[in-house]
Amino acid sequence: MSDNPEQFRYSEEHEWLSAAENGVSTVGITRFAADALGDVVFVDLPSVGRTVTAGETCGELESTKSVSELYSPVSGEITEINDAVVEDPALLNSEPFEAGWLFRVRIDESAEPARLMSAAEYDGLTNG
Amino acid sequence: MSQSSDAPPNVTRTTPLDAVHRSLGAVMTDFAGWRMPLRYGSERAEHQAVRTAAGLFDLSHMGEIAVTGPAAGALLDHALVGEPSALAVGRARYTMICDERGGILDDLIVYRLADHEFLVVANAANTDTVLSALLARRTGFDAAVRDDRDRYALIAVQGPASPAVLGRLTDADLGALRYYAGLPGTVAGRPVMIARTGYTGEDGFELFCAAEDAETLWAALTGAGEPDGLVPCGLACRDTLRLEAGMPLYGNELTTGTTPFDAGLGRVVKLGKPDGFVGRDALAAAAERAEERPPRVLVGLLATGRRVPRAGYPVVTADGTVVGAVTSGAPSPTLGRPIAMAYVDPAHAAPGTAGVAVDVRGTHEPCEVVTLPFYKRRK
């Protein structure tokens, strides 16, 4: 059932991080997380320009039954947020790895690297 | 959520449809000691299916209690706040069972199946409490109280297409079956008690069947409903459907600390019953209090933003004064905005009251005070 893309890295908070392009990575939540939340109805994202620290709360995802905090998987500066997913949170459920991405972050190379998992390791976490 | 069960706490009950839910890929949840389907796919799509077509629910966790015997009606008149003895055979009534202080132990539906036979349907979490209370209150009445939970499965078909769907599987005269009525019939060749009741705000039916017939009926209803877009529905959409319809949920709007009058449901209390009933004096006082100086009033709140007021969040005024508390809240698929029910001080309870907000995790989200229900179907 797992469709966690090989090229991403994953956090224990069920977020994915794309490989950096020009120092900037894209962040989203995994299909496992989206399925667990159910229909997401409200997405609160950090503002562009904000500096975040790995593991820090930087937003909220609200679904029919619950509200979950959003964490940044890495330290850095928010460079862009996905306005489309704010407008239509259902994208998180339908395409969590693509159109449902959440924000882009310029990774702070001087910060201690966050401990992230490979797709295989994350598969192990969610199938366990 | 209240919990009470004689079963060891780590034993979860399963319904006769458990294997079906698994084969459908349902997300399951523990609810009041039962493993129940929360949703099969998108809970919002399930909600919309019930509003526009039809949905199929497994409600086998509900607690069926049979009350039989020559004094069955008299026992229920004494034990409950309503007057089941006045029900015609084949009719049903929404009612409540209260303690001596007038606090609500549970809200119930009582069906009169025959002169000397009633079916009391309690909430899953409260069935043991209701059973104990009925047994304790039985003294002196020529009536028997029987736990029938294992005997029945309960399957609901809800939504505007439900008469068409069910009509394909039964010869019963569904057109003559009124809202809050129930009759014995045959559905897909199986004996069933067909009731026109529900908890969704739509037309629909609840089918009480033998546990061993549940899978057959579920499959037959799934097939019969296909042309109309019937989908299996879980508890997640059941909650948003009942909230839009302004229906209270025990444990949220109704508790032992609440009387029916506090919940705005004083109409279910028949204070004039000739022989009195358990909780009568306390309820008579609660009725007067609700009239003269009501404590807090149950209202609807319609959020103007997108963040959802949830159970337990404070209701506040512009200066931050707490004037109430949310009891249920959810994003409303039909209204496209978050909705909530809340108990608020009478000064802020009138529909249209300005300056009311809900403290959503530290942020005051403005809300309109509105009359319940949020949604009413066109008849």
Coordinates of C-alpha atoms in Angstrom, one line a residue:
Chain A
M1 CA 0.0 0.0 0.0
S2 CA 2.9 2.3 0.5
D3 CA 3.5 4.9 -2.1
N4 CA 6.0 7.0 -0.2
P5 CA 8.3 8.5 -2.9
E6 CA 11.9 7.2 -2.7
Q7 CA 13.4 10.6 -3.3
F8 CA 11.9 12.2 -0.2
R9 CA 13.0 12.0 3.4
Y10 CA 10.5 11.7 6.2
S11 CA 10.0 12.8 9.8
E12 CA 8.4 11.0 12.7
E13 CA 5.7 13.6 12.5
H14 CA 4.7 12.1 9.2
E15 CA 6.0 14.9 7.0
W16 CA 8.0 14.6 3.9
L17 CA 10.9 16.8 2.7
S18 CA 12.1 16.9 -0.9
A19 CA 15.7 17.0 -1.9
A20 CA 17.0 20.6 -1.8
E21 CA 17.2 22.6 -5.1
N22 CA 19.3 25.7 -4.7
G23 CA 19.1 25.1 -0.9
V24 CA 15.3 25.1 -0.9
S25 CA 13.2 22.0 0.0
T26 CA 9.5 21.4 -0.2
V27 CA 7.5 20.1 2.8
G28 CA 4.2 18.2 3.0
I29 CA 2.5 15.5 5.0
T30 CA 2.5 11.9 4.0
R31 CA -0.5 9.9 2.6
F32 CA -0.4 8.0 5.9
A33 CA -0.9 11.2 7.8
A34 CA -3.6 12.5 5.4
D35 CA -5.5 9.2 5.6
A36 CA -5.3 9.3 9.4
L37 CA -6.6 12.9 9.6
G38 CA -9.6 12.3 7.3
D39 CA -10.9 15.2 5.3
V40 CA -8.8 18.2 6.0
V41 CA -10.9 21.4 6.1
F42 CA -8.5 24.1 7.2
V43 CA -4.8 24.6 6.7
D44 CA -2.8 27.2 8.7
L45 CA 0.7 27.7 7.4
P46 CA 3.7 29.7 8.6
S47 CA 4.2 33.1 7.0
V48 CA 6.8 33.6 4.3
G49 CA 10.0 34.9 5.8
R50 CA 9.5 33.3 9.1
T51 CA 12.5 31.4 10.6
V52 CA 11.6 27.9 11.8
T53 CA 13.5 25.4 13.9
A54 CA 13.4 21.7 13.3
G55 CA 10.6 20.2 15.4
E56 CA 9.0 23.6 16.0
T57 CA 5.2 24.0 15.7
C58 CA 4.6 26.2 12.7
G59 CA 0.9 25.6 11.7
E60 CA -2.3 23.6 12.1
L61 CA -4.2 21.1 10.0
E62 CA -7.8 20.8 10.9
S63 CA -10.0 17.9 9.9
T64 CA -13.6 16.9 10.6
K65 CA -12.7 15.2 13.9
S66 CA -9.5 16.7 15.0
V67 CA -6.9 19.5 14.8
S68 CA -3.2 18.6 14.4
E69 CA -0.1 20.7 14.8
L70 CA 2.2 21.1 11.9
Y71 CA 5.9 20.9 12.6
S72 CA 8.8 21.9 10.5
P73 CA 11.0 18.9 9.8
V74 CA 14.1 21.2 9.3
S75 CA 15.5 24.5 10.4
G76 CA 15.5 27.4 8.0
E77 CA 13.5 30.2 6.5
I78 CA 10.0 29.8 4.9
T79 CA 10.3 31.0 1.3
E80 CA 6.9 30.1 -0.1
I81 CA 3.6 28.6 1.0
N82 CA 1.1 26.7 -1.1
D83 CA -1.9 29.0 -1.5
A84 CA -3.8 26.4 -3.5
V85 CA -3.9 24.0 -0.5
V86 CA -5.0 26.9 1.8
E87 CA -7.8 27.6 -0.7
D88 CA -8.7 23.9 -1.2
P89 CA -7.5 21.8 1.7
A90 CA -8.9 18.7 0.0
L91 CA -5.7 18.6 -2.1
L92 CA -4.0 17.3 1.1
N93 CA -6.1 14.2 0.9
S94 CA -6.1 13.7 -2.8
E95 CA -2.5 14.5 -3.6
P96 CA -0.4 14.8 -0.4
F97 CA 2.9 14.2 -2.2
E98 CA 2.2 16.6 -5.2
A99 CA -0.4 19.3 -5.4
G100 CA -1.0 19.1 -1.6
W101 CA 2.5 20.3 -0.7
L102 CA 2.5 22.8 2.2
F103 CA 5.6 25.1 2.2
R104 CA 9.1 25.6 0.9
V105 CA 12.0 26.2 3.3
R106 CA 15.5 27.4 2.7
I107 CA 17.5 25.1 4.9
D108 CA 19.8 26.6 7.4
E109 CA 23.0 24.7 6.8
S110 CA 24.6 25.9 10.0
A111 CA 21.9 24.3 12.1
E112 CA 22.3 20.8 13.4
P113 CA 20.9 18.5 10.6
A114 CA 17.5 17.1 11.5
R115 CA 17.2 13.4 11.9
L116 CA 15.0 12.2 9.0
M117 CA 14.2 8.8 7.6
S118 CA 14.5 7.2 4.2
A119 CA 11.3 6.1 2.4
A120 CA 12.1 2.5 3.4
E121 CA 12.6 3.4 7.1
Y122 CA 9.4 5.4 7.1
D123 CA 7.5 2.5 5.5
G124 CA 8.8 0.5 8.5
L125 CA 7.5 3.1 10.9
T126 CA 4.0 3.2 9.4
N127 CA 3.6 -0.5 8.7
G128 CA 4.8 -1.5 12.2
Chain B
M1 CA -17.2 10.4 26.6
S2 CA -18.8 8.4 29.3
Q3 CA -18.0 4.8 29.6
S4 CA -19.7 2.0 31.5
S5 CA -19.6 -1.6 30.8
D6 CA -19.5 -4.9 32.8
A7 CA -17.1 -6.2 30.3
P8 CA -13.4 -6.0 31.2
P9 CA -12.1 -2.6 29.9
N10 CA -9.7 -4.1 27.4
V11 CA -12.4 -6.2 25.6
T12 CA -13.9 -4.4 22.6
R13 CA -17.2 -5.6 21.3
T14 CA -17.6 -6.1 17.5
T15 CA -20.8 -5.9 15.6
P16 CA -22.1 -8.7 13.3
L17 CA -20.9 -6.6 10.4
D18 CA -17.3 -6.3 11.5
A19 CA -15.9 -8.5 8.7
V20 CA -17.9 -6.5 6.1
H21 CA -16.4 -3.2 7.4
R22 CA -12.9 -4.6 7.1
S23 CA -13.5 -5.9 3.6
L24 CA -14.7 -2.4 2.7
G25 CA -11.5 -0.9 4.0
A26 CA -13.2 1.1 6.8
V27 CA -11.2 3.2 9.2
M28 CA -12.3 1.7 12.5
T29 CA -12.5 3.4 15.8
D30 CA -13.3 2.4 19.4
F31 CA -16.5 3.9 20.4
A32 CA -18.2 3.3 23.8
G33 CA -16.6 -0.1 24.0
W34 CA -17.4 -1.1 20.4
R35 CA -15.2 -1.3 17.3
M36 CA -17.1 0.7 14.8
P37 CA -16.5 2.1 11.3
L38 CA -15.5 5.8 11.5
R39 CA -15.5 6.3 7.7
Y40 CA -15.0 4.2 4.6
G41 CA -13.5 6.9 2.4
S42 CA -14.1 10.6 2.7
E43 CA -16.5 11.4 5.6
R44 CA -17.6 14.6 3.8
A45 CA -18.6 12.6 0.7
E46 CA -20.5 10.2 3.0
H47 CA -22.2 13.2 4.6
Q48 CA -23.2 14.6 1.2
A49 CA -24.5 11.2 0.1
V50 CA -26.9 11.1 3.0
R51 CA -28.1 14.7 2.2
T52 CA -28.6 14.1 -1.5
A53 CA -29.0 10.3 -2.1
A54 CA -28.6 7.7 0.6
G55 CA -26.2 6.3 3.2
L56 CA -26.0 2.9 4.9
F57 CA -25.0 2.7 8.6
D58 CA -24.1 -0.1 11.0
L59 CA -25.6 1.1 14.3
S60 CA -25.4 -2.3 16.0
H61 CA -23.7 -0.8 19.0
M62 CA -27.0 0.8 20.0
G63 CA -28.5 -0.8 23.1
E64 CA -31.7 -2.7 22.6
I65 CA -33.7 -3.4 25.8
A66 CA -37.0 -5.3 25.7
V67 CA -39.6 -4.3 28.3
T68 CA -42.5 -6.8 28.3
G69 CA -45.5 -7.8 30.4
P70 CA -48.9 -6.6 31.4
A71 CA -47.4 -3.6 33.3
A72 CA -44.6 -2.8 30.7
G73 CA -46.2 0.5 29.8
A74 CA -46.8 1.4 33.5
L75 CA -43.2 0.6 34.3
L76 CA -41.9 2.8 31.5
D77 CA -44.2 5.7 32.5
H78 CA -42.7 5.4 36.0
A79 CA -39.1 5.0 34.9
L80 CA -38.9 7.5 32.0
V81 CA -39.9 11.1 31.7
G82 CA -42.3 10.5 28.8
E83 CA -45.6 8.5 28.7
P84 CA -44.9 5.4 26.6
S85 CA -48.2 3.8 27.8
A86 CA -50.0 6.4 25.7
L87 CA -48.2 5.3 22.5
A88 CA -50.2 3.4 19.9
V89 CA -48.8 0.0 18.8
G90 CA -46.4 0.7 15.9
R91 CA -45.5 4.2 17.1
A92 CA -42.2 5.4 18.6
R93 CA -41.2 8.4 20.8
Y94 CA -38.0 10.2 21.6
T95 CA -37.7 10.3 25.4
M96 CA -35.2 10.3 28.3
I97 CA -34.4 8.6 31.5
C98 CA -33.5 10.8 34.5
D99 CA -32.1 10.3 37.9
E100 CA -33.9 11.5 41.1
R101 CA -32.3 14.9 40.7
G102 CA -33.6 15.3 37.2
G103 CA -30.2 14.7 35.6
I104 CA -30.3 12.9 32.3
L105 CA -29.0 9.3 32.4
D106 CA -29.7 8.8 28.7
D107 CA -31.8 9.9 25.8
L108 CA -33.8 7.0 24.3
I109 CA -36.2 6.0 21.6
V110 CA -39.1 3.8 22.7
Y111 CA -41.0 1.7 20.2
R112 CA -44.3 0.1 21.1
L113 CA -44.2 -3.3 19.3
A114 CA -47.4 -4.7 20.9
D115 CA -49.7 -4.0 23.8
H116 CA -47.4 -5.5 26.2
E117 CA -44.1 -5.2 24.4
F118 CA -41.8 -2.2 24.1
L119 CA -38.3 -1.8 22.6
V120 CA -36.1 0.7 24.3
V121 CA -33.1 1.8 22.4
A122 CA -30.3 3.4 24.5
N123 CA -26.9 4.9 23.6
A124 CA -24.1 2.3 23.5
A125 CA -22.2 4.0 26.3
N126 CA -25.2 4.1 28.6
T127 CA -27.0 0.8 27.9
D128 CA -25.7 -0.8 31.2
T129 CA -26.8 2.3 33.1
V130 CA -30.2 2.2 31.5
L131 CA -30.6 -1.5 32.1
S132 CA -29.7 -1.2 35.8
A133 CA -32.1 1.7 36.3
L134 CA -35.0 -0.1 34.6
L135 CA -34.3 -3.2 36.7
A136 CA -34.1 -1.1 39.9
R137 CA -37.3 0.7 39.0
R138 CA -39.2 -2.5 38.1
T139 CA -40.1 -3.4 41.7
G140 CA -43.8 -3.7 42.0
F141 CA -44.5 -3.8 38.3
D142 CA -45.6 -7.0 36.5
A143 CA -43.0 -6.5 33.7
A144 CA -39.7 -8.0 32.5
V145 CA -36.6 -6.1 31.4
R146 CA -34.3 -8.0 29.1
D147 CA -30.9 -7.1 27.6
D148 CA -31.4 -7.7 23.8
R149 CA -28.2 -6.3 22.5
D150 CA -26.9 -9.7 21.3
R151 CA -30.1 -10.5 19.6
Y152 CA -30.2 -7.5 17.3
A153 CA -28.2 -5.9 14.6
L154 CA -29.3 -2.4 13.6
I155 CA -28.8 -1.1 10.1
A156 CA -29.9 2.4 9.1
V157 CA -30.7 3.6 5.5
Q158 CA -30.8 7.4 5.6
G159 CA -31.3 10.0 2.9
P160 CA -33.9 11.2 0.4
A161 CA -33.5 8.0 -1.7
S162 CA -34.0 5.7 1.2
P163 CA -37.7 5.0 0.6
A164 CA -36.9 4.0 -3.0
V165 CA -33.9 1.8 -2.0
L166 CA -35.8 0.0 0.8
G167 CA -38.9 -0.3 -1.4
R168 CA -37.0 -2.5 -3.8
L169 CA -36.5 -5.1 -1.0
T170 CA -39.8 -5.2 0.8
D171 CA -43.5 -5.5 0.3
A172 CA -44.1 -3.4 3.4
D173 CA -46.2 -0.3 2.8
L174 CA -43.5 2.3 3.4
G175 CA -45.7 5.1 2.3
A176 CA -48.0 4.4 5.2
L177 CA -45.1 4.2 7.7
R178 CA -45.0 7.7 9.3
Y179 CA -42.0 9.4 10.9
Y180 CA -41.4 7.8 14.3
A181 CA -43.4 4.7 13.5
G182 CA -42.2 1.1 13.3
L183 CA -43.7 -2.1 11.9
P184 CA -42.6 -5.7 11.6
G185 CA -41.9 -6.6 8.0
T186 CA -39.7 -8.6 5.6
V187 CA -36.7 -7.1 3.9
A188 CA -34.8 -9.2 1.4
G189 CA -36.6 -12.2 2.8
R190 CA -35.5 -11.6 6.4
P191 CA -37.8 -10.6 9.3
V192 CA -37.1 -7.1 10.3
M193 CA -38.6 -4.3 12.5
I194 CA -38.7 -1.4 10.1
A195 CA -38.7 2.0 11.8
R196 CA -38.9 5.4 10.2
T197 CA -36.4 7.0 12.5
G198 CA -32.9 8.4 12.3
Y199 CA -30.3 10.7 13.6
T200 CA -29.3 12.6 10.4
G201 CA -32.0 15.1 9.7
E202 CA -33.1 13.2 6.6
D203 CA -35.9 10.8 5.8
G204 CA -34.8 7.3 6.5
F205 CA -35.3 3.9 8.1
E206 CA -33.7 1.9 10.9
L207 CA -33.9 -1.8 10.5
F208 CA -33.7 -4.0 13.6
C209 CA -32.8 -7.5 12.4
A210 CA -31.4 -10.7 13.8
A211 CA -27.6 -10.6 14.2
E212 CA -27.2 -13.5 11.8
D213 CA -29.2 -11.7 9.1
A214 CA -27.1 -8.5 9.2
E215 CA -24.6 -9.4 6.5
T216 CA -27.4 -10.6 4.1
L217 CA -29.4 -7.3 4.7
W218 CA -26.3 -5.2 4.3
A219 CA -25.5 -6.8 1.0
A220 CA -29.0 -6.5 -0.3
L221 CA -29.3 -2.9 0.7
T222 CA -25.9 -2.1 -0.9
G223 CA -27.1 -3.7 -4.2
A224 CA -30.5 -2.1 -4.1
G225 CA -29.0 1.3 -3.4
E226 CA -26.5 1.3 -6.1
P227 CA -28.6 3.0 -8.8
D228 CA -29.3 5.8 -6.3
G229 CA -25.7 6.4 -5.2
L230 CA -26.1 4.8 -1.7
V231 CA -22.7 4.5 0.1
P232 CA -21.7 3.0 3.4
C233 CA -21.3 5.6 6.0
G234 CA -19.4 5.8 9.3
L235 CA -19.8 7.4 12.6
A236 CA -17.8 10.5 11.6
C237 CA -20.5 11.7 9.2
R238 CA -23.2 10.5 11.5
D239 CA -21.9 13.1 14.0
T240 CA -21.8 16.0 11.4
L241 CA -25.2 15.0 10.1
R242 CA -26.8 15.1 13.6
L243 CA -25.0 18.3 14.5
E244 CA -26.3 20.1 11.3
A245 CA -29.8 18.8 12.3
G246 CA -29.4 20.3 15.8
M247 CA -29.8 16.9 17.5
P248 CA -28.2 16.5 20.9
L249 CA -25.6 13.9 21.6
Y250 CA -25.4 12.3 25.0
G251 CA -22.0 13.1 26.6
N252 CA -21.9 16.4 24.8
E253 CA -25.2 18.3 25.1
L254 CA -26.8 15.9 27.5
T255 CA -25.2 14.8 30.8
T256 CA -26.2 13.8 34.3
G257 CA -25.5 17.4 35.2
T258 CA -28.2 18.6 32.7
T259 CA -31.9 18.3 33.0
P260 CA -34.1 18.1 29.8
F261 CA -35.3 21.7 30.5
D262 CA -31.7 22.9 30.5
A263 CA -31.2 21.3 27.1
G264 CA -34.3 23.0 25.7
L265 CA -36.0 19.6 25.5
G266 CA -38.5 20.1 28.3
R267 CA -41.3 19.1 25.9
V268 CA -40.3 15.4 26.4
V269 CA -41.1 15.6 30.1
K270 CA -44.7 14.8 31.0
L271 CA -45.0 16.4 34.4
G272 CA -48.7 15.7 34.6
K273 CA -48.5 11.9 34.5
P274 CA -51.1 10.6 37.1
D275 CA -48.8 8.3 39.1
G276 CA -45.6 10.4 39.1
F277 CA -42.2 9.2 38.0
V278 CA -38.6 9.0 38.9
G279 CA -37.2 12.6 39.1
R280 CA -40.6 14.3 38.9
D281 CA -40.1 16.8 41.8
A282 CA -36.7 17.8 40.6
L283 CA -37.9 18.2 37.1
A284 CA -40.9 20.3 38.1
A285 CA -38.4 22.6 39.9
A286 CA -36.1 22.6 36.8
A287 CA -39.1 23.6 34.6
E288 CA -39.8 26.6 36.8
R289 CA -36.2 27.6 36.9
A290 CA -35.9 27.4 33.1
E291 CA -39.0 29.6 32.9
E292 CA -37.9 32.3 35.4
R293 CA -34.1 32.3 35.5
P294 CA -32.6 29.9 33.1
P295 CA -29.0 28.9 33.8
R296 CA -27.4 28.6 30.4
V297 CA -29.3 28.1 27.1
L298 CA -28.3 25.7 24.3
V299 CA -27.7 27.7 21.1
G300 CA -26.3 27.2 17.7
L301 CA -23.1 29.0 16.7
L302 CA -22.1 29.7 13.1
A303 CA -18.4 30.6 12.8
T304 CA -17.4 33.4 10.5
G305 CA -13.9 32.1 10.0
R306 CA -12.6 28.7 9.1
R307 CA -11.2 27.4 12.4
V308 CA -13.5 25.0 14.1
P309 CA -15.0 25.6 17.6
R310 CA -14.8 22.2 19.3
A311 CA -16.3 20.7 22.4
G312 CA -15.0 22.3 25.6
Y313 CA -13.8 25.6 24.0
P314 CA -15.0 28.7 25.9
V315 CA -17.6 31.0 24.4
V316 CA -16.4 34.6 25.1
T317 CA -17.5 38.2 24.6
A318 CA -15.3 41.0 23.0
D319 CA -13.6 41.7 26.4
G320 CA -12.8 38.1 26.9
T321 CA -15.5 37.3 29.5
V322 CA -16.4 33.6 29.4
V323 CA -20.2 33.4 28.8
G324 CA -20.5 29.7 27.8
A325 CA -18.9 26.6 26.5
V326 CA -19.1 24.7 23.3
T327 CA -20.5 21.1 23.5
S328 CA -20.1 20.0 19.9
G329 CA -18.5 21.5 16.9
A330 CA -17.5 20.5 13.4
P331 CA -16.9 21.8 9.9
S332 CA -20.4 21.7 8.3
P333 CA -20.2 20.1 4.9
T334 CA -23.7 21.5 4.0
L335 CA -23.1 25.1 5.2
G336 CA -19.4 25.2 4.2
R337 CA -18.6 26.8 7.5
P338 CA -17.8 25.5 11.0
I339 CA -20.8 25.1 13.3
A340 CA -21.2 24.4 16.9
M341 CA -23.7 23.9 19.7
A342 CA -23.0 25.7 23.0
Y343 CA -24.5 26.4 26.3
V344 CA -24.4 30.2 26.8
D345 CA -25.7 32.7 29.4
P346 CA -29.2 33.9 28.5
A347 CA -28.0 37.5 28.0
H348 CA -26.0 36.2 24.9
A349 CA -28.3 33.5 23.7
A350 CA -30.7 35.4 21.5
P351 CA -30.2 34.7 17.8
G352 CA -28.3 37.6 16.2
T353 CA -26.5 38.5 19.5
A354 CA -23.4 40.5 18.5
G355 CA -19.9 40.2 19.8
V356 CA -19.9 36.5 20.6
A357 CA -16.8 34.5 19.8
V358 CA -15.2 31.1 20.6
D359 CA -11.8 30.9 22.1
V360 CA -10.1 28.5 19.6
R361 CA -6.8 27.7 21.2
G362 CA -6.1 31.3 22.2
T363 CA -7.6 33.1 19.2
H364 CA -11.1 34.6 19.4
E365 CA -13.1 33.4 16.4
P366 CA -16.2 35.5 15.9
C367 CA -19.5 33.5 15.7
E368 CA -23.1 34.3 14.9
V369 CA -25.7 33.0 17.4
V370 CA -28.3 31.2 15.4
T371 CA -31.5 29.2 16.0
L372 CA -31.1 25.4 15.9
P373 CA -31.2 23.4 13.7
F374 CA -28.6 24.6 11.2
Y375 CA -30.1 22.4 8.5
K376 CA -33.7 21.4 7.9
R377 CA -34.7 19.2 5.0
R378 CA -37.4 20.2 2.6
K379 CA -40.4 18.0 3.1

